[in-house]
GROMACS .gro file of C-alpha atoms in nm:
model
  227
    1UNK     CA    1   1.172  -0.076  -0.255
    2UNK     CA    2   0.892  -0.117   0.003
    3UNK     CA    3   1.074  -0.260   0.219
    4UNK     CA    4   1.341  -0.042   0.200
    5UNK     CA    5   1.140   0.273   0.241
    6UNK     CA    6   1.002   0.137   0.570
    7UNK     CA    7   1.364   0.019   0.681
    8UNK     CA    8   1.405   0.427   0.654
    9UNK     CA    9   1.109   0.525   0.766
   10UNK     CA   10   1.190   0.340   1.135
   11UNK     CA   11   1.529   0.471   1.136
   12UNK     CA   12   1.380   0.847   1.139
   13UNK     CA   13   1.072   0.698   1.391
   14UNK     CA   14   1.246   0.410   1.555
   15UNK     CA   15   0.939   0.248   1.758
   16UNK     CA   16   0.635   0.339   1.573
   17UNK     CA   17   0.401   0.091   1.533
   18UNK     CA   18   0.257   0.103   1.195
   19UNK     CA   19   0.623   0.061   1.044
   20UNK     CA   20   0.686  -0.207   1.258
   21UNK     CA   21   0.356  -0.405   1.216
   22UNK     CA   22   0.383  -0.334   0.882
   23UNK     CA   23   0.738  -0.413   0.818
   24UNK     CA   24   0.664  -0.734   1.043
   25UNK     CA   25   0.371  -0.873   0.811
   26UNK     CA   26   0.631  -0.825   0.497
   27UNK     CA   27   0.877  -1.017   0.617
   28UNK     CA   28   0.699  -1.274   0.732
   29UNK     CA   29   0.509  -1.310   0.410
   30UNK     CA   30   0.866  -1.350   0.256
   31UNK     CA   31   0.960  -1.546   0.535
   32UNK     CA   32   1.257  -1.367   0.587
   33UNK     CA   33   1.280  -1.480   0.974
   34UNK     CA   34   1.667  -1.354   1.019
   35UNK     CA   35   1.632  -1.050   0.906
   36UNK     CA   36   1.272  -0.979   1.106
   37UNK     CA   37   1.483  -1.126   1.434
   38UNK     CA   38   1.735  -0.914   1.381
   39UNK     CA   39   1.504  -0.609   1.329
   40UNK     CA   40   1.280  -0.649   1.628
   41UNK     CA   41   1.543  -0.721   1.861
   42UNK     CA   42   1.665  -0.372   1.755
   43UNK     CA   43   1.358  -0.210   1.787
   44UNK     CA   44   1.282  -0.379   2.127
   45UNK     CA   45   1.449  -0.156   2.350
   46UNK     CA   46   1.321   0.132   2.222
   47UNK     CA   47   0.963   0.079   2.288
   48UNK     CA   48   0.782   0.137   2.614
   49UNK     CA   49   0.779  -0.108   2.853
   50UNK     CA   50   0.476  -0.353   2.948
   51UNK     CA   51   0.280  -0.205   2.653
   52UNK     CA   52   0.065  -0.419   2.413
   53UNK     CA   53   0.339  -0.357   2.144
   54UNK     CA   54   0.622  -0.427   2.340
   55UNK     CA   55   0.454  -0.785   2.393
   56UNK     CA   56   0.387  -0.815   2.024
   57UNK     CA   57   0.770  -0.739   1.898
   58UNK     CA   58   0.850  -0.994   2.150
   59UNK     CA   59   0.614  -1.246   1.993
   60UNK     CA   60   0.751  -1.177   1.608
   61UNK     CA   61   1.120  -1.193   1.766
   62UNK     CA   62   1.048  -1.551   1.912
   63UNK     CA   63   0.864  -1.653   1.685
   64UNK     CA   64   1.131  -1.526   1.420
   65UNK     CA   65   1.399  -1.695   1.645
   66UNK     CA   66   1.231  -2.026   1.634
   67UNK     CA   67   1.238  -2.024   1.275
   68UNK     CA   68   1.585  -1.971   1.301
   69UNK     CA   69   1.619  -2.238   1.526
   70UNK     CA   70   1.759  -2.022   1.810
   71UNK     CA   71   1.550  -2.163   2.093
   72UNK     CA   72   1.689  -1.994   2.407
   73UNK     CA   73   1.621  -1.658   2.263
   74UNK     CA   74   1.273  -1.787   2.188
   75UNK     CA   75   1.172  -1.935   2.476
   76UNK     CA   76   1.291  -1.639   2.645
   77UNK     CA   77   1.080  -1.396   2.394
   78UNK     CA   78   0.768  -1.622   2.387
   79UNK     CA   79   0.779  -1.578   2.768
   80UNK     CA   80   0.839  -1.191   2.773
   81UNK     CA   81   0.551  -1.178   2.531
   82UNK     CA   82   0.306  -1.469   2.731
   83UNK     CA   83   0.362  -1.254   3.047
   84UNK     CA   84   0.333  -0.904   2.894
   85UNK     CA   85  -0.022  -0.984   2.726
   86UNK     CA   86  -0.171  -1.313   2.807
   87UNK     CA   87  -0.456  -1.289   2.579
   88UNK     CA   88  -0.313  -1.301   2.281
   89UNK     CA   89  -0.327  -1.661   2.121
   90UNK     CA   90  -0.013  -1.634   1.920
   91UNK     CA   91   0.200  -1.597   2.191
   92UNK     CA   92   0.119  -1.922   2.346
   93UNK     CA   93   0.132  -2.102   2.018
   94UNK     CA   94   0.468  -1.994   1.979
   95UNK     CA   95   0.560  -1.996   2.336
   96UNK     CA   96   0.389  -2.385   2.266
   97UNK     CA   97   0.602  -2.455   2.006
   98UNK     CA   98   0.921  -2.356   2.153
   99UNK     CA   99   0.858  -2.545   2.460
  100UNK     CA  100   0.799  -2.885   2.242
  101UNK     CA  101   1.112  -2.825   2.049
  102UNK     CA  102   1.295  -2.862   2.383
  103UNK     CA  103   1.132  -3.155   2.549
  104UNK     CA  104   0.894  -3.003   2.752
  105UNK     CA  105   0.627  -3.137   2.658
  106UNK     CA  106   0.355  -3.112   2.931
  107UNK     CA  107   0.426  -2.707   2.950
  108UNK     CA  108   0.379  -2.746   2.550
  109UNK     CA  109   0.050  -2.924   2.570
  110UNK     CA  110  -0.067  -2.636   2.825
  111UNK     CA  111   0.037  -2.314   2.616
  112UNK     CA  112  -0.184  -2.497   2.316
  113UNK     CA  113  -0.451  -2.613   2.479
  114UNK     CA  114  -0.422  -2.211   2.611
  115UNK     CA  115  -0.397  -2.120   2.259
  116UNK     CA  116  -0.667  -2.298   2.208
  117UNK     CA  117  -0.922  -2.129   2.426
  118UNK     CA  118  -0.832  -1.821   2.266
  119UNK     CA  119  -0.799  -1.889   1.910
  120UNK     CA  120  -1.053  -2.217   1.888
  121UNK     CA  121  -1.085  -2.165   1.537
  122UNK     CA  122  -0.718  -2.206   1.486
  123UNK     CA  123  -0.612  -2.456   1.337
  124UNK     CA  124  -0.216  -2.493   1.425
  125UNK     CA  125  -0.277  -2.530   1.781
  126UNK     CA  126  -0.524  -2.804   1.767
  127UNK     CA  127  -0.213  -2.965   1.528
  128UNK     CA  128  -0.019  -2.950   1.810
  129UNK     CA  129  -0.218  -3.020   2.044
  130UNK     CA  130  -0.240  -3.382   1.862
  131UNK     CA  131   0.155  -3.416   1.765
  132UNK     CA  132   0.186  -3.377   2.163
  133UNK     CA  133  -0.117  -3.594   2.290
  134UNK     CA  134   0.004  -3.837   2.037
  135UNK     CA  135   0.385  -3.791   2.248
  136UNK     CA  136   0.198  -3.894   2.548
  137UNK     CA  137   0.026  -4.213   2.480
  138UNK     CA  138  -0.315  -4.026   2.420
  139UNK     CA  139  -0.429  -4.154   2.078
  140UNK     CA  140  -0.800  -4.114   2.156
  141UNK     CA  141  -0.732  -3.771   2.285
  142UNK     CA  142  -0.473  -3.719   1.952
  143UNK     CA  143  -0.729  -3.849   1.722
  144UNK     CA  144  -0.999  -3.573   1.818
  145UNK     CA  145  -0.740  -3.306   1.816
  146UNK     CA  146  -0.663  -3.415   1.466
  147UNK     CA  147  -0.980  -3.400   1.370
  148UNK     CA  148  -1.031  -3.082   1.501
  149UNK     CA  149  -0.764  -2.922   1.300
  150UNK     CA  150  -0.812  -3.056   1.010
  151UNK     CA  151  -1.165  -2.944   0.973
  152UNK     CA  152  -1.063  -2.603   1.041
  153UNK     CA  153  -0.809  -2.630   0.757
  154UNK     CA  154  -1.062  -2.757   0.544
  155UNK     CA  155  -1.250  -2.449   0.608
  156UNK     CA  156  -0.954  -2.190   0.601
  157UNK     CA  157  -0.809  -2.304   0.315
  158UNK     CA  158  -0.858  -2.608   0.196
  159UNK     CA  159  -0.538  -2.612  -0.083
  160UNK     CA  160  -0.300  -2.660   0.251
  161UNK     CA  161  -0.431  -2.977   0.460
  162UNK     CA  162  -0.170  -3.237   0.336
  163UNK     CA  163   0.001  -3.179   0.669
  164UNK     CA  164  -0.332  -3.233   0.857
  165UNK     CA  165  -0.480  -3.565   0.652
  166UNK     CA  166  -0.112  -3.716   0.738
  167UNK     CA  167  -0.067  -3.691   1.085
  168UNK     CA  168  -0.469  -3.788   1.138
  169UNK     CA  169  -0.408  -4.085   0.904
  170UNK     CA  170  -0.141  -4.185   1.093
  171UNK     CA  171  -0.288  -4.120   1.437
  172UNK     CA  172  -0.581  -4.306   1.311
  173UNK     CA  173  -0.368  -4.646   1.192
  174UNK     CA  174  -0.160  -4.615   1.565
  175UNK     CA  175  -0.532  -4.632   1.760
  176UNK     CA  176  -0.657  -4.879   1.546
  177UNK     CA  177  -0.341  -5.118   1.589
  178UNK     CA  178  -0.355  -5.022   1.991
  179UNK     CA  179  -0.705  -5.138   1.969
  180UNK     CA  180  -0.662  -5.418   1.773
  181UNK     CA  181  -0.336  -5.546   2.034
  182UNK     CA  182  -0.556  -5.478   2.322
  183UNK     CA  183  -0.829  -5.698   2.189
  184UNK     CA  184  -0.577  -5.985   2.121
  185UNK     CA  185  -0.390  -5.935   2.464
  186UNK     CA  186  -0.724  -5.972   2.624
  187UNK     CA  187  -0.824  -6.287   2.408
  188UNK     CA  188  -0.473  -6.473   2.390
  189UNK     CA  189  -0.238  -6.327   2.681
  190UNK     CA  190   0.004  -6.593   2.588
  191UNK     CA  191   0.050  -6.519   2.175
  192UNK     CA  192   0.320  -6.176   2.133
  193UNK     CA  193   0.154  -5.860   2.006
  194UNK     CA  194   0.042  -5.851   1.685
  195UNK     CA  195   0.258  -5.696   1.410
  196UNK     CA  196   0.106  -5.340   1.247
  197UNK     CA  197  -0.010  -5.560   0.945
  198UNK     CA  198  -0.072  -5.948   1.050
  199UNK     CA  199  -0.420  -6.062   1.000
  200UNK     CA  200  -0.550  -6.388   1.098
  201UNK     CA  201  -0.777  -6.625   0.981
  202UNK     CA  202  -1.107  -6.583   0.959
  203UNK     CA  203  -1.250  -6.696   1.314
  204UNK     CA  204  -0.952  -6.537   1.503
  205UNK     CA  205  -1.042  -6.211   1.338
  206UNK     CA  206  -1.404  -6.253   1.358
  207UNK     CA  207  -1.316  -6.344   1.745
  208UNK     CA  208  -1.090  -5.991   1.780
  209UNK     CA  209  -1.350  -5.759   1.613
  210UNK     CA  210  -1.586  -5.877   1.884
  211UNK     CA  211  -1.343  -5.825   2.174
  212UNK     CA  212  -1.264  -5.533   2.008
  213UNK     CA  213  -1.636  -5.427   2.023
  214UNK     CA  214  -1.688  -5.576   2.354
  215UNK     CA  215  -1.395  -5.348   2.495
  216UNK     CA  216  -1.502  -5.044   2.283
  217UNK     CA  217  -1.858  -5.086   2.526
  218UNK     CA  218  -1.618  -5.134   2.834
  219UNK     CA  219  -1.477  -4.741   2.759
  220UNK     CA  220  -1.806  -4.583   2.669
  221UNK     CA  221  -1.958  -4.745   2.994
  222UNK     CA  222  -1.674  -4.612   3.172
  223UNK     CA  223  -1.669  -4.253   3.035
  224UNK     CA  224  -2.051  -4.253   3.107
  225UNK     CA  225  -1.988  -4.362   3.454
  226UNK     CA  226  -1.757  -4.146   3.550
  227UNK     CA  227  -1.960  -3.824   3.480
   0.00000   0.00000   0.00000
């Protein structure tokens, strides 16, 4: 019935902002993303242009068509939105998100990491901040990310951080098998990289956690160096 009565309530006041904000937050809690694309493409038009609430409709229609899997509406929404209020963190995440769902991942990584700097205690854009890092090659840079969110999770509500503890976990086991390849390939350039769970026997592995160690040093010196 609530819903219902605002349904009326912006076909007598088509544009008005507590209806929509509120009708927005109802939907989404139901996550009824057709029918909130639907509605605030319809209300779009009627609101004034380059206004802080025309960028907002814009952000629950993307983000609304991204649920719905229509990209090239929300890329083009996420954009409208990104360009009519750049300070608002949600945007970008979305905008973010859109962008990664099409390949493009280095404009992706920016729009988080812009998220980010507005919304640091967020904890979805430091997610993807990681997924995409860990996209590049960056598993050092993936791992802290990972970190990151989950420890905001933790905070925010910690009943929802399955998500988090898996992709960290698995981060985690990729740097420690790059680390533990590197090692070998610097001890035995000859032998083929070693498989995600082959150990050796006790001196060889004794051998690679040193190397291991030794090249550990090796970054830290060069990270310190290059300051």
């Amino acid at each position: 019935m609530k819903k219902q009565t605002l349904l009326e309530g912006l076909r007598a006041l088509p544009g008005d902002e507590s209806l929509l904000r509120t009708l927005a937050s109802l939907l989404e809690a139901e996550g009824n993303w057709q029918e909130l694309q639907q509605i605030m493409l319809e209300q779009l038009p009627r609101l004034p242009r380059g206004t802080p609430l025309e960028a907002h409709v814009c952000y629950l229609a993307g983000k609304a068509s991204l649920e719905v899997g229509d990209l090239r509406q929300a890329l083009a929404l996420s954009t409208r939105s990104v360009q009519g209020r750049g300070d608002f963190a949600y945007s970008h995440h979305i905008h973010g998100r859109t962008l990664a769902r099409m390949g493009r991942r280095a404009e992706a990584l920016q729009a988080q990491q812009r998220c980010a700097a507005l919304a640091p205690e967020f904890s979805w854009c430091w997610y993807e901040i990681g997924q995409l890092q860990i996209a590049q090659g960056d598993l050092a840079a993936a791992r802290m990310a990972l970190r990151q969110a989950l420890a905001l999770q933790e905070a925010q509500d910690p009943r929802s951080t399955g998500l988090f503890r898996q992709a960290l976990e698995a981060v985690e086991s990729q740097a420690m098998l790059a680390e533990r390849r590197a090692a070998a390939a610097s001890l035995w350039p000859e032998r083929p990289p070693l498989s995600p769970h082959e150990r050796l026997d006790a001196i060889d592995e004794l051998a690679l956690l040193t190397e291991e160690f030794r090249l550990f040093l090796d970054r830290l010196e060069q990270r310190d160096s290059g300051r």
